[in-house]
Coordinates of C-alpha atoms and ligand atoms in Angstrom, one line a residue:
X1388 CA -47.7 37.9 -29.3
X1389 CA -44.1 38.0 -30.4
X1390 CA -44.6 40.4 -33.2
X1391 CA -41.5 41.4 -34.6
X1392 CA -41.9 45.1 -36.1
X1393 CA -38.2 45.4 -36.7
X1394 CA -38.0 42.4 -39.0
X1395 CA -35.8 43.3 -42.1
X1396 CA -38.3 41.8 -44.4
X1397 CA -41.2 43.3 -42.6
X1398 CA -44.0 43.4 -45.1
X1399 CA -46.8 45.7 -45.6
X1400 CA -49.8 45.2 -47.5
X1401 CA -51.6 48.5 -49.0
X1402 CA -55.2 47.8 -50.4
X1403 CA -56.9 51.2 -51.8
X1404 CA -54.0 53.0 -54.4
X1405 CA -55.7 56.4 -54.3
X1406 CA -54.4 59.7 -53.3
X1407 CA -53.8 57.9 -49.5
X1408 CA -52.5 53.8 -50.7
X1409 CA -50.2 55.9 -52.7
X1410 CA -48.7 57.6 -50.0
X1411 CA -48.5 54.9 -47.8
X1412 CA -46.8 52.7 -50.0
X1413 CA -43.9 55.6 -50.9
X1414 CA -43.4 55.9 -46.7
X1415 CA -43.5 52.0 -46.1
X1416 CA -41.4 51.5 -49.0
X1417 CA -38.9 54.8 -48.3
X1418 CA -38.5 53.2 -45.0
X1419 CA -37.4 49.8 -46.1
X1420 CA -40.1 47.4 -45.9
X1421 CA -41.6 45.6 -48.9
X1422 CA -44.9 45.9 -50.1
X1423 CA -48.0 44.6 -52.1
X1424 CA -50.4 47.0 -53.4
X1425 CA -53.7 46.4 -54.8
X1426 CA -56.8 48.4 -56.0
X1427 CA -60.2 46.9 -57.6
X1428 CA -60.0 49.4 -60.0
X1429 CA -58.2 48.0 -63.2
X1430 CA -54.8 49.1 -63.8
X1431 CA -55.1 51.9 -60.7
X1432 CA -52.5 50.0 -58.8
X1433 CA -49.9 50.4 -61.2
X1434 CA -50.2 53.4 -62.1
X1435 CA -50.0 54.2 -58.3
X1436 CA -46.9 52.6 -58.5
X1437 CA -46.0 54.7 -61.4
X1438 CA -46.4 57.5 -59.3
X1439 CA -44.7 56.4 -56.1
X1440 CA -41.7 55.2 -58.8
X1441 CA -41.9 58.9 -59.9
X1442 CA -42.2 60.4 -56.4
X1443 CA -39.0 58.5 -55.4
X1444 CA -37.1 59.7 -58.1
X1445 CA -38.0 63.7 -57.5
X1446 CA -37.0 62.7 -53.9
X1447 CA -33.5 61.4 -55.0
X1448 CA -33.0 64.1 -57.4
X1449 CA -33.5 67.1 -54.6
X1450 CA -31.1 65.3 -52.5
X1451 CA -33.3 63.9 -49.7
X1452 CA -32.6 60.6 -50.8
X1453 CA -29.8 59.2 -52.5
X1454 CA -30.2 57.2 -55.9
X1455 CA -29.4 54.0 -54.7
X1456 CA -31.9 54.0 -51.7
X1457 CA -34.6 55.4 -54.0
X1458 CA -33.8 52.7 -56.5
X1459 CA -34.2 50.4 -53.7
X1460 CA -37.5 51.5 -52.9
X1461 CA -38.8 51.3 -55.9
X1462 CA -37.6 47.5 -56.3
X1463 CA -39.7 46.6 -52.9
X1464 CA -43.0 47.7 -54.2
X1465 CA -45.5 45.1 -56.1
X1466 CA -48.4 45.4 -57.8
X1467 CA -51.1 42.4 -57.0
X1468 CA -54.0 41.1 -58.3
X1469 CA -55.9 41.4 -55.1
X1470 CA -56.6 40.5 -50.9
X1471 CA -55.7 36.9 -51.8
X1472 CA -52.0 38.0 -52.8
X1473 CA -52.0 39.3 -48.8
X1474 CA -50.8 36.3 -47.6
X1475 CA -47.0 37.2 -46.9
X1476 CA -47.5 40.3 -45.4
X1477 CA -47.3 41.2 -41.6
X1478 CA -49.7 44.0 -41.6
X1479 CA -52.3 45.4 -44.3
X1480 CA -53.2 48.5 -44.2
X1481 CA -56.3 49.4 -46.0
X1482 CA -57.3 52.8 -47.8
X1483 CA -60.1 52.2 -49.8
X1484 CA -63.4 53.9 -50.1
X1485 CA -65.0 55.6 -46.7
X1486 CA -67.3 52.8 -46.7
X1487 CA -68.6 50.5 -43.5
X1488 CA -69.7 48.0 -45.1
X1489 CA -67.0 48.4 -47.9
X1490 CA -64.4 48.3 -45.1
X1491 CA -66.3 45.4 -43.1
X1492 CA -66.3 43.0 -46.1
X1493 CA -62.7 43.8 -47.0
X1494 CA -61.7 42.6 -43.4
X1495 CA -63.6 40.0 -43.0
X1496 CA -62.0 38.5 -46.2
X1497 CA -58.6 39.2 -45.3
X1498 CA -59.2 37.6 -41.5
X1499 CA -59.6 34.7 -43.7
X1500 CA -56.3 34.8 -46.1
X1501 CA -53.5 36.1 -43.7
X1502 CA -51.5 34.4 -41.0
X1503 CA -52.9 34.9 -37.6
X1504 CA -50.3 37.2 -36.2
X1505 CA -50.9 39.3 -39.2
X1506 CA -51.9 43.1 -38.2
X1507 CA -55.2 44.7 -39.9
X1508 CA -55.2 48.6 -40.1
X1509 CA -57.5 50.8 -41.1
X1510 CA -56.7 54.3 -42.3
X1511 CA -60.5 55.7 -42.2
X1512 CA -61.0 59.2 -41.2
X1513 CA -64.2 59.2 -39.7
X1514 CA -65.7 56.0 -38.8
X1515 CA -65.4 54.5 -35.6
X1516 CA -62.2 52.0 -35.5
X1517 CA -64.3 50.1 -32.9
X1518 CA -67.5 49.7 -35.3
X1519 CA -65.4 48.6 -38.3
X1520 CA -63.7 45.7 -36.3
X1521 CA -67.8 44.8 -34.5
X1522 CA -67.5 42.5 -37.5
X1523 CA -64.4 40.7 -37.5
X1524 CA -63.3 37.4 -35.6
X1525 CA -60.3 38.3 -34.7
X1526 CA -60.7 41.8 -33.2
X1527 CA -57.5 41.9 -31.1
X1528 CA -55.3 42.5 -33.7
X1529 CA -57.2 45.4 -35.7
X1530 CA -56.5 49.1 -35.1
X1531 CA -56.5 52.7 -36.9
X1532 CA -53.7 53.7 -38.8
X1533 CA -54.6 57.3 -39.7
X1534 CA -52.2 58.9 -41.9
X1535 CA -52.2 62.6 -43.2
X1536 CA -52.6 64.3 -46.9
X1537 CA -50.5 64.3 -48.6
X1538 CA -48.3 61.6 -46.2
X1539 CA -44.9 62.0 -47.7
X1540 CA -45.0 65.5 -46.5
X1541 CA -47.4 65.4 -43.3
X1542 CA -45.3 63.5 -40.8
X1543 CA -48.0 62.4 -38.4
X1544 CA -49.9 58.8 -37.6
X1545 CA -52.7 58.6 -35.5
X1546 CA -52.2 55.2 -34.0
X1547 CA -55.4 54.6 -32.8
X1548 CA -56.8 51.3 -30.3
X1549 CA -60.1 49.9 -30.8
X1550 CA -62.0 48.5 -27.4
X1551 CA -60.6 45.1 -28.4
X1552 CA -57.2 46.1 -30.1
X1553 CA -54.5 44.2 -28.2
X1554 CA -51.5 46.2 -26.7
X1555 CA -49.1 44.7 -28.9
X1556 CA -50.2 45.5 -31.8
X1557 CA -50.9 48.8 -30.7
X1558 CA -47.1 48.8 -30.2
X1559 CA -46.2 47.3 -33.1
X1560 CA -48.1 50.0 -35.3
X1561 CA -46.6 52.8 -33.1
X1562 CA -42.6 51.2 -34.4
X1563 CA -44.0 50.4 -38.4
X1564 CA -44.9 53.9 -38.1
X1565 CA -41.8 55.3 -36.7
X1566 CA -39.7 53.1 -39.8
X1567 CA -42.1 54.9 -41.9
X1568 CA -40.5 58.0 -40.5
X1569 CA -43.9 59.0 -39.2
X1570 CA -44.2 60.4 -36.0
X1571 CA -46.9 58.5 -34.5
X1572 CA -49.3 59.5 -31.7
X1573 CA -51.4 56.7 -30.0
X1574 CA -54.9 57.2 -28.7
X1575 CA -58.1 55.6 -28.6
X1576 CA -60.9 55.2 -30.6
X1577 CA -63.3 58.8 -30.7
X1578 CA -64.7 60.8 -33.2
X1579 CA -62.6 62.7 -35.3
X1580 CA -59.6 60.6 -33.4
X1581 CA -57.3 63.8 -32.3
X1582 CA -57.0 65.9 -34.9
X1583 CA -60.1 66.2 -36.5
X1584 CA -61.5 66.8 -33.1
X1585 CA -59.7 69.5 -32.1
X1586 CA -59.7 71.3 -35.5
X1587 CA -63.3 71.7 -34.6
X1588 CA -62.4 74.6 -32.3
X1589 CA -61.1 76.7 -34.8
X1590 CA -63.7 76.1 -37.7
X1591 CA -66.9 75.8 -36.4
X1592 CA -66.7 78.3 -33.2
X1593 CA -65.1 80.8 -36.9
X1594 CA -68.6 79.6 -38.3
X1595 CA -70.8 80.5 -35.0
X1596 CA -68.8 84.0 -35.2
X1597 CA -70.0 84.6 -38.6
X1598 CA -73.3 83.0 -37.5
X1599 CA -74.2 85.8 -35.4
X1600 CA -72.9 88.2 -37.4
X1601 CA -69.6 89.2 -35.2
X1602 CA -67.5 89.5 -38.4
X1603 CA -67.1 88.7 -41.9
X1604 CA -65.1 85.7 -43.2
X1605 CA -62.3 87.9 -44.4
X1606 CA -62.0 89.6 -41.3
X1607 CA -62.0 86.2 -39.3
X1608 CA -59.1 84.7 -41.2
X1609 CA -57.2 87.9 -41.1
X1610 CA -57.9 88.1 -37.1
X1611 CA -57.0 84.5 -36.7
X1612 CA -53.8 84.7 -39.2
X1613 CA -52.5 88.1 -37.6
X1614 CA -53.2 88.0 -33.9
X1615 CA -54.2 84.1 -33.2
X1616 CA -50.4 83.1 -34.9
X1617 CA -52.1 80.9 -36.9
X1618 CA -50.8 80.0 -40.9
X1619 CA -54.3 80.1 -42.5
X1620 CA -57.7 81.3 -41.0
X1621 CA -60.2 78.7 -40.4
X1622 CA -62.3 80.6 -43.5
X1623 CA -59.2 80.1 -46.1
X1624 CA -58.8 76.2 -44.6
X1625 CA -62.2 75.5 -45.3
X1626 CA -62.0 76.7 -48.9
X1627 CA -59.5 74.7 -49.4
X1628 CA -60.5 71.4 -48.0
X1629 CA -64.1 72.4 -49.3
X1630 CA -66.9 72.1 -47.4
X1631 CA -68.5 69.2 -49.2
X1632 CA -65.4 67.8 -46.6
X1633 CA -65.4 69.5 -43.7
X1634 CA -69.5 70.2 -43.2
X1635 CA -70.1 66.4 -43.5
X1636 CA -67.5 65.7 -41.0
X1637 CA -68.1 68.3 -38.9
X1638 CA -72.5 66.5 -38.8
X1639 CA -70.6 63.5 -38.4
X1640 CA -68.3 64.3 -35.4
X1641 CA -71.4 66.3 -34.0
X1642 CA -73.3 62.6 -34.2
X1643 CA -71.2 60.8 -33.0
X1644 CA -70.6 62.3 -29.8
X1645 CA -74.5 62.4 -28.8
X1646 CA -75.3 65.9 -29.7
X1647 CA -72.2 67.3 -27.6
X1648 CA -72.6 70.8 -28.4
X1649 CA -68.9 71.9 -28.3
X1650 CA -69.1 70.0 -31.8
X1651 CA -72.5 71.9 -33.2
X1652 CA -72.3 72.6 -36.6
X1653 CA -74.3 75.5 -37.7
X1654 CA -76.1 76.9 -41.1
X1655 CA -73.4 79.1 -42.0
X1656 CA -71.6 75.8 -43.2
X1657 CA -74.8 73.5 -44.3
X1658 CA -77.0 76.1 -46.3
X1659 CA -73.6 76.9 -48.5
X1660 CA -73.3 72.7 -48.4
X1661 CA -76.0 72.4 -49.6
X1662 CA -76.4 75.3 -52.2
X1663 CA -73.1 73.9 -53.6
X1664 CA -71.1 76.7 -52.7
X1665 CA -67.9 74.3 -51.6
X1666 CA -65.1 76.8 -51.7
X1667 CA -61.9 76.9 -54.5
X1668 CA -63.2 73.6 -56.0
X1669 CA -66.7 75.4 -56.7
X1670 CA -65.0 78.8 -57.6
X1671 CA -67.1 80.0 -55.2
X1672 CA -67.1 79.9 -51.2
X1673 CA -66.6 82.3 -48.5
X1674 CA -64.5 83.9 -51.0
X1675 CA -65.2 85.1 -54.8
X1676 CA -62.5 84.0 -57.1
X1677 CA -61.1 86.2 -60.0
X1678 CA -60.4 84.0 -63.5
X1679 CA -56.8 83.0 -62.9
X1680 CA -58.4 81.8 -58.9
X1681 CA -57.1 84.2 -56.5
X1682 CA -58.9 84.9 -54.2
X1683 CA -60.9 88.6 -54.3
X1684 CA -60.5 90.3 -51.0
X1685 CA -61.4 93.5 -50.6
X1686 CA -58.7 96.1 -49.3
X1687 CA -59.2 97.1 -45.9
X1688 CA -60.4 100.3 -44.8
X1689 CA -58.5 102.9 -44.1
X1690 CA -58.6 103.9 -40.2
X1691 CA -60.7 107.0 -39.4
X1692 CA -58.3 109.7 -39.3
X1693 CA -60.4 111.0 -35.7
X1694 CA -58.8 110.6 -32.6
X1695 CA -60.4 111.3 -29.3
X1696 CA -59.8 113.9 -26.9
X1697 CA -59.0 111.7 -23.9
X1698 CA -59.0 108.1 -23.1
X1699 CA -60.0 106.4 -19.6
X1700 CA -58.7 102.6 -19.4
X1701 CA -60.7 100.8 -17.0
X1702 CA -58.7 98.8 -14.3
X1703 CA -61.0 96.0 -13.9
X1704 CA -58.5 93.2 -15.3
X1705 CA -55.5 94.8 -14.3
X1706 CA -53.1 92.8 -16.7
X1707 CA -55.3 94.0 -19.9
X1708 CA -55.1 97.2 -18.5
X1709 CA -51.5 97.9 -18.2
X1710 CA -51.0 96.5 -21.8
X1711 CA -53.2 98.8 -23.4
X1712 CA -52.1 101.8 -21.1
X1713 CA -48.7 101.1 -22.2
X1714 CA -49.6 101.0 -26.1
X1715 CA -51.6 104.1 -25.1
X1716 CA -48.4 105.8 -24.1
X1717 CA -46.4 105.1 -27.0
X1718 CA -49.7 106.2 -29.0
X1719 CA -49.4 109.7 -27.5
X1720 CA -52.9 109.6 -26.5
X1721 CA -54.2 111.5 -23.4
X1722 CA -54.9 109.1 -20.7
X1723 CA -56.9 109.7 -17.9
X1724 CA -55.8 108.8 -14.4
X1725 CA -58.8 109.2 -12.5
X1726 CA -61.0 106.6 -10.5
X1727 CA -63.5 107.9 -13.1
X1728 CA -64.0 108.4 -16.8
X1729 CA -64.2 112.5 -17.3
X1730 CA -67.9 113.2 -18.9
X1731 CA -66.5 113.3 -22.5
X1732 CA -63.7 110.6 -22.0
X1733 CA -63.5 107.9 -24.7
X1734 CA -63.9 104.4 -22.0
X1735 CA -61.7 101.9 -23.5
X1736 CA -62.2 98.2 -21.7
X1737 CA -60.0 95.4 -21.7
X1738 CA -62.1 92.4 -21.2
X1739 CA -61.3 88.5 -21.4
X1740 CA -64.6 86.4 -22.3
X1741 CA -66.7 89.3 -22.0
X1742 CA -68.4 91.4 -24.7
X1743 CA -68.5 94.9 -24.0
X1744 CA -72.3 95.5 -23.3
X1745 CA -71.7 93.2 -19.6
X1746 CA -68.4 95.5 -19.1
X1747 CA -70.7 98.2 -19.4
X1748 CA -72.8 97.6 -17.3
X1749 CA -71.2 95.7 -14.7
X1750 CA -68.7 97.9 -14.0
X1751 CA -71.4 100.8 -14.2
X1752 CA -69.8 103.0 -17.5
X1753 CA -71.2 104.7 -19.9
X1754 CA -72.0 102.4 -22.9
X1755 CA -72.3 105.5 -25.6
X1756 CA -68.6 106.0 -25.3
X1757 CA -67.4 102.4 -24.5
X1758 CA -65.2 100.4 -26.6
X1759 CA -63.6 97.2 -25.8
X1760 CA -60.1 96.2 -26.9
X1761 CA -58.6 92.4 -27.4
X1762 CA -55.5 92.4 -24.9
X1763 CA -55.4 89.0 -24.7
X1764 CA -53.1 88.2 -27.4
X1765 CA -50.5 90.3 -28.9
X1766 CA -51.1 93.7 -30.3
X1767 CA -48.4 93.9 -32.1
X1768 CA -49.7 92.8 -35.6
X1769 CA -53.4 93.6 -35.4
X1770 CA -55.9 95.1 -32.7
X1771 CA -59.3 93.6 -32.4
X1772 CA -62.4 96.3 -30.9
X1773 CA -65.4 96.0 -30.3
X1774 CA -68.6 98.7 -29.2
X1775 CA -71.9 97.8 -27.3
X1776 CA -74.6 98.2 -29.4
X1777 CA -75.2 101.9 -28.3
X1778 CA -71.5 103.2 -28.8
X1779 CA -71.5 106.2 -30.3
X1780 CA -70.0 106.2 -34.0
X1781 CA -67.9 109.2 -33.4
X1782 CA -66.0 107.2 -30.3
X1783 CA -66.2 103.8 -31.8
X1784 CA -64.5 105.8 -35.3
X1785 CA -62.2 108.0 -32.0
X1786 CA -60.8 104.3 -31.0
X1787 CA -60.2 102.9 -34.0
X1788 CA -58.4 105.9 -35.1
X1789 CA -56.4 105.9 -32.1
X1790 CA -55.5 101.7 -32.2
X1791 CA -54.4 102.3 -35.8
X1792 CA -52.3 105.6 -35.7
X1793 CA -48.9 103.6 -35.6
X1794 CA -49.9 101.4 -39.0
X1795 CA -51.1 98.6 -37.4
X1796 CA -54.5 97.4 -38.7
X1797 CA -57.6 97.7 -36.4
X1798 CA -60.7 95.0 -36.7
X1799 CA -63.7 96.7 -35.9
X1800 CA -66.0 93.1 -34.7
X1801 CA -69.6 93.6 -33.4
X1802 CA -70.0 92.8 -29.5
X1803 CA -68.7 89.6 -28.7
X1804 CA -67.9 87.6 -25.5
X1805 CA -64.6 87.1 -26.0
X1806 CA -64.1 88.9 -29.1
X1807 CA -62.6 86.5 -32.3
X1808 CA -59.2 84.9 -31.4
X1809 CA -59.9 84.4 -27.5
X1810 CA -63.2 82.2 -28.2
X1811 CA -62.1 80.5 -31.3
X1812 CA -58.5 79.4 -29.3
X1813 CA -60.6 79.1 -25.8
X1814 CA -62.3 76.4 -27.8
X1815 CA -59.7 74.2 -29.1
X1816 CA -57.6 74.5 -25.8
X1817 CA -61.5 73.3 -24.4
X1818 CA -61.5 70.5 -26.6
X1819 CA -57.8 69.4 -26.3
X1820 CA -58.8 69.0 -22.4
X1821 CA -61.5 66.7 -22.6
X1822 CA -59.8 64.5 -25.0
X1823 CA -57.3 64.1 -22.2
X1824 CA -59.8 64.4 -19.5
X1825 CA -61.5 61.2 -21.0
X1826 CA -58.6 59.3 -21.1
X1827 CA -58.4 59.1 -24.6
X1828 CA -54.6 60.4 -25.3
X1829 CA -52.1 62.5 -23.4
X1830 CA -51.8 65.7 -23.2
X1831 CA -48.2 65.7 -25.2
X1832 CA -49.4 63.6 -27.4
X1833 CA -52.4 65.6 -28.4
X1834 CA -50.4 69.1 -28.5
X1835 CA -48.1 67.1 -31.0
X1836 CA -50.8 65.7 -33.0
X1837 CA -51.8 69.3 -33.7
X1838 CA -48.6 71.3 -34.4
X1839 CA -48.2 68.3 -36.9
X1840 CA -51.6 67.8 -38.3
X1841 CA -53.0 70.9 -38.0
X1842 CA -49.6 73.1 -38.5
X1843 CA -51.2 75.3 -35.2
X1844 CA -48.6 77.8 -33.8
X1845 CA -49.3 75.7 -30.6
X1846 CA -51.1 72.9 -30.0
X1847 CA -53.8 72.9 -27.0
X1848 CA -52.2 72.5 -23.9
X1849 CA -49.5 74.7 -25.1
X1850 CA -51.5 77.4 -26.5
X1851 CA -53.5 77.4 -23.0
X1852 CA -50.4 77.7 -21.4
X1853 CA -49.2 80.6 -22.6
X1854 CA -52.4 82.8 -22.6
X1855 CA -52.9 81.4 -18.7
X1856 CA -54.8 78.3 -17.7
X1857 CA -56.9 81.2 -15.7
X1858 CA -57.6 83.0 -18.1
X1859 CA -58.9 80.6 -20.7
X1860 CA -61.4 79.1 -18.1
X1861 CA -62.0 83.3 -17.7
X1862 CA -63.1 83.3 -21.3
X1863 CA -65.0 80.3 -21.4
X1864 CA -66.5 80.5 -18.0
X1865 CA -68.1 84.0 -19.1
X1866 CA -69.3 82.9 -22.6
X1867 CA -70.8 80.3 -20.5
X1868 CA -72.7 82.5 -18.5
X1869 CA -73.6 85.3 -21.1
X1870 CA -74.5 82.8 -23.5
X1871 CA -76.5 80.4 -21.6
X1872 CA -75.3 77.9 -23.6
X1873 CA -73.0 74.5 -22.6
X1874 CA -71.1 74.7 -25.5
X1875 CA -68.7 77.1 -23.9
X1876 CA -69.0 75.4 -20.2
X1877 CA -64.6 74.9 -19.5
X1878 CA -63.9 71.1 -19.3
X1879 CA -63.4 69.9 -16.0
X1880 CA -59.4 69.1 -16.8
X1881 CA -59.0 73.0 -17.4
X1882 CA -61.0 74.1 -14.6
X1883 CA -59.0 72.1 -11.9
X1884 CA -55.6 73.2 -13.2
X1885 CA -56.9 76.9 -13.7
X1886 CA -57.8 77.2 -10.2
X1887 CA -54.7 75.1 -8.5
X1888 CA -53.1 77.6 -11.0
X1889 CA -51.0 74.6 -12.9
X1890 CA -49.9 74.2 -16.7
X1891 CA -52.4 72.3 -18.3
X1892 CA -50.2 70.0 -19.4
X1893 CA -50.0 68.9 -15.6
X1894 CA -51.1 64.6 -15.5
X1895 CA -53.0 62.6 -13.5
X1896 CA -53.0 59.4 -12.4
Ligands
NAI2743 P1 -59.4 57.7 -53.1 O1 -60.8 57.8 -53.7 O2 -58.3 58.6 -53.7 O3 -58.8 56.2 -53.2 C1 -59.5 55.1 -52.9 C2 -59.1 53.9 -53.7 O4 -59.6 52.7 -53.2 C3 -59.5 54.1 -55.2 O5 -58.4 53.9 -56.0 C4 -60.5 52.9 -55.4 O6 -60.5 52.4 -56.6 C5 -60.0 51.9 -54.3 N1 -61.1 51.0 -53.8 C6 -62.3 51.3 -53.5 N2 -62.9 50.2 -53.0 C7 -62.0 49.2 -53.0 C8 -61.9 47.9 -52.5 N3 -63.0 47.3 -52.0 N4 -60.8 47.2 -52.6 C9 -59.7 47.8 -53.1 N5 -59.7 49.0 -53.6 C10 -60.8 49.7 -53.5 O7 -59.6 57.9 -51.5 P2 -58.5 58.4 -50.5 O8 -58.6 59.9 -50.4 O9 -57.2 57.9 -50.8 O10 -59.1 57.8 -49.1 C11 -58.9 56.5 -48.8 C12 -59.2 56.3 -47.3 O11 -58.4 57.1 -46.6 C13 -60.6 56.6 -46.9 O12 -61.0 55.8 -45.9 C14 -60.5 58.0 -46.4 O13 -61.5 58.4 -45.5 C15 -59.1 57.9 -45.7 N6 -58.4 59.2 -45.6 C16 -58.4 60.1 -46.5 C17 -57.7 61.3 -46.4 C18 -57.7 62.4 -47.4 O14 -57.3 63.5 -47.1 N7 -58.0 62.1 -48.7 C19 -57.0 61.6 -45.1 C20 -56.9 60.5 -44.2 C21 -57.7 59.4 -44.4

């Protein structure tokens, strides 16, 4: 099909003027093409257009665009009565209600209106790309289009192919979205697409830690925000986007992929659904709001002023070990250098996937006095610990004090395989693989659909990269096996490069 994305009079048809039609039409029209816009809802069109006319005009006034181009803009958006104004354009994108059937008869109308080479785009969020076009004739030239809230500021497009979407048009989309300045991403048709899928990771394996009781929300998001790198803790996201969101896309996602449990919801996230208790929106989530809505969080506690009397650091993973020995050092604490812990020694362990019971016992110590410490990540900011359930207080208190006598904050978590931030990353780095392991987008392509989407400090691949391909599989394989339970089993595409000891960005043909 000689489809001409590049064409100066390129035209773009928006259908749905809500918060997403609006946005589209400001990027399409930003980036010089013309567009129709229409909405059933009387009057909602125009005063979308209002907006955009508004939008534009901020935009020239702060300088990222000039008067003239915004002025131009503005003079290539149109208002129209409905899909039977559709006729001139080259592609319609449509952004009306999440709707099937909704979506399916909107289609299946315009099949019917525009020019054969016209493309049709859909910018759902969560239903299948492939089940919206199962009704059309003309299922070659359909595709995702899957732009980000609020678009003029989130920069990505997931392009995404159907089962039937035609490679040109899939390349056509990939160009209207780069003249959008958009950076698009391509992939095919899955549940949740990229991003959604891999934001799974961090929120639902944060809602399995606070499931079992590891650690509070607060403590999660401060864990997550402090030692994982990571702008917002997947607590705080969730209040924002509000679970009457993310819990219904989260059963959704969970559906759609036949029960995979990587994507299990749990009931920390439906009995709060259900009871209403949404996040900011509600006033109430997994945070309490004061009357002007900030947030109440509770100061942290104050470390323990005890300190213990001599500190054995157990060798077993050797890189852990040297970390915390050094901190140790500049601590002043007295470390042991026997084979052994002394009788009274506080037994700090470093472990990676494991909770601090198995170190315990596999490594035959004495779990009264054993404390594990996260070296996995930096320990610069914050310092994750952990006790078996028979650590003495007075040496769990000894260890905290200890962690926490140069300022930095300690979070005291119950046992945990793999702590906080090494199961909630191990998880999106797990997920990120099998998206490429099925084919469904490149590695590159998903670690930049994340640092854009998602605003990650890394995306997947990357992220795995620098913790260690080895020792993310070490995480996951030892959930795995302490758990019992294949939603931490490592994805085939990180166990292969974690034993040929490759980045995981590393291809296949
Ligand atoms: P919205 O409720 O703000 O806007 C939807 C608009 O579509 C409304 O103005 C409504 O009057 C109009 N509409 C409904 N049925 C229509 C029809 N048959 N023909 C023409 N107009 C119709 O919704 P929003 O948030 O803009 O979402 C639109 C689509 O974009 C949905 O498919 C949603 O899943 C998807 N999306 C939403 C994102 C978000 O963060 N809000 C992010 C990415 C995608």
């Amino acid at each position: 099909m000689a489809f001409d994305a590049n064409r100066d009079d390129l035209t773009v048809g928006v259908i749905g003027t809500g918060a997403m039609g609006r946005g589209i039409v400001q990027v399409a029209a930003a980036g010089g093409m013309r567009v129709l816009m229409t909405d059933t809802r009387p009057g909602a069109a125009a005063e979308a257009r209002d907006f955009v006319d508004k939008m534009l005009a901020r935009a020239a006034e702060k300088g990222s665009i000039t008067r003239d181009e915004a002025a131009a803009a503005t003079g290539r958006i149109q208002v129209v009565g409905g899909p039977a104004d559709m006729k001139p354009c080259h592609v319609v994108i449509e952004a009306i209600v999440e709707n099937l059937q909704a979506k399916q008869e909107l289609f299946g109308e315009l099949e019917a209106i525009v020019a054969p080479d016209c493309i049709l785009a859909t910018n759902t969020s969560s239903l299948s790309v492939v089940t919206i076009a199962s009704k059309l004739k003309t299922p070659g030239r359909f595709a995702g289009l899957h732009f980000f809230n609020p678009v003029p500021l989130m920069k990505l497009v997931e392009v995404v192919e159907g089962l039937r979407t035609e490679a040109w048009v899939v390349e056509a989309l990939m160009t209207v979205g780069r003249r959008m300045t958009r950076e698009p991403v391509h992939l095919k048709d899955a549940p949740g697409f990229l991003v959604n899928q891999v934001g799974r990771g961090f929120t639902l394996e944060a809602s399995h830690l606070a499931y079992e009781g590891i650690a509070g929300f607060i403590d999660v998001d401060r864990v997550m925000r402090d030692v994982g790198g990571f702008r917002m803790g997947p607590f705080e996201l969730m209040e924002l986007t509000g679970l009457d969101v993310t819990h219904p896309a989260s059963e959704l996602i969970y559906n759609q992929f036949f029960h995979e449990p990587r994507y299990r919801p749990n009931l920390i996230m439906r009995s709060r659904y259900e009871a209403g208790v949404l996040g900011r929106k509600t006033k109430r989530g997994f945070y309490d709001y004061d009357a002007e809505m900030k947030p109440v969080i509770a100061p942290e506690q104050p470390a323990p002023a005890a300190h213990p009397g001599s500190v054995w650091v157990s060798p077993a993973e050797p890189q852990g070990c040297a970390a915390l020995t050094e901190l140790l050092k500049k601590l002043g604490a007295r470390i042991e250098s026997g084979a052994k812990p002394d009788a009274r020694a506080l037994i700090l362990v470093t472990p990676i996937g494991q909770d601090a019971t198995t170190c315990a016992v596999e490594q035959g110590l004495d779990p009264k006095r054993t404390v594990a410490v996260d070296t996995l990540f930096p320990m610069a900011k914050r310092r994750t610990i952990m006790g078996t359930p028979l650590t003495d207080e007075g040496y769990r208190q000894g260890a905290h004090g200890l962690l926490a006598s140069d300022g930095v904050p300690v979070t005291v978590c119950r046992d945990s395989p793999g702590f906080i931030a090494q199961r909630i990353v191990a998880m999106i780095v797990n997920i990120g693989c099998s998206i490429a392991q099925s084919r469904t987008a490149q590695p590159a392509d998903i670690d930049k659909a994340v640092t854009l989407g998602l605003n990650y400090p890394h995306g997947p691949f990357k992220f795995g990269d620098v913790l260690g391909p080895g020792r993310v599989y070490q995480v996951l394989s030892s959930m795995h096996r302490i758990y019992g339970d294949p939603r931490y089993r490592p994805d085939i595409w990180l166990t292969r490069r974690a034993r040929l000891g490759v980045s995981l960005l590393t291809p296949e043909p």
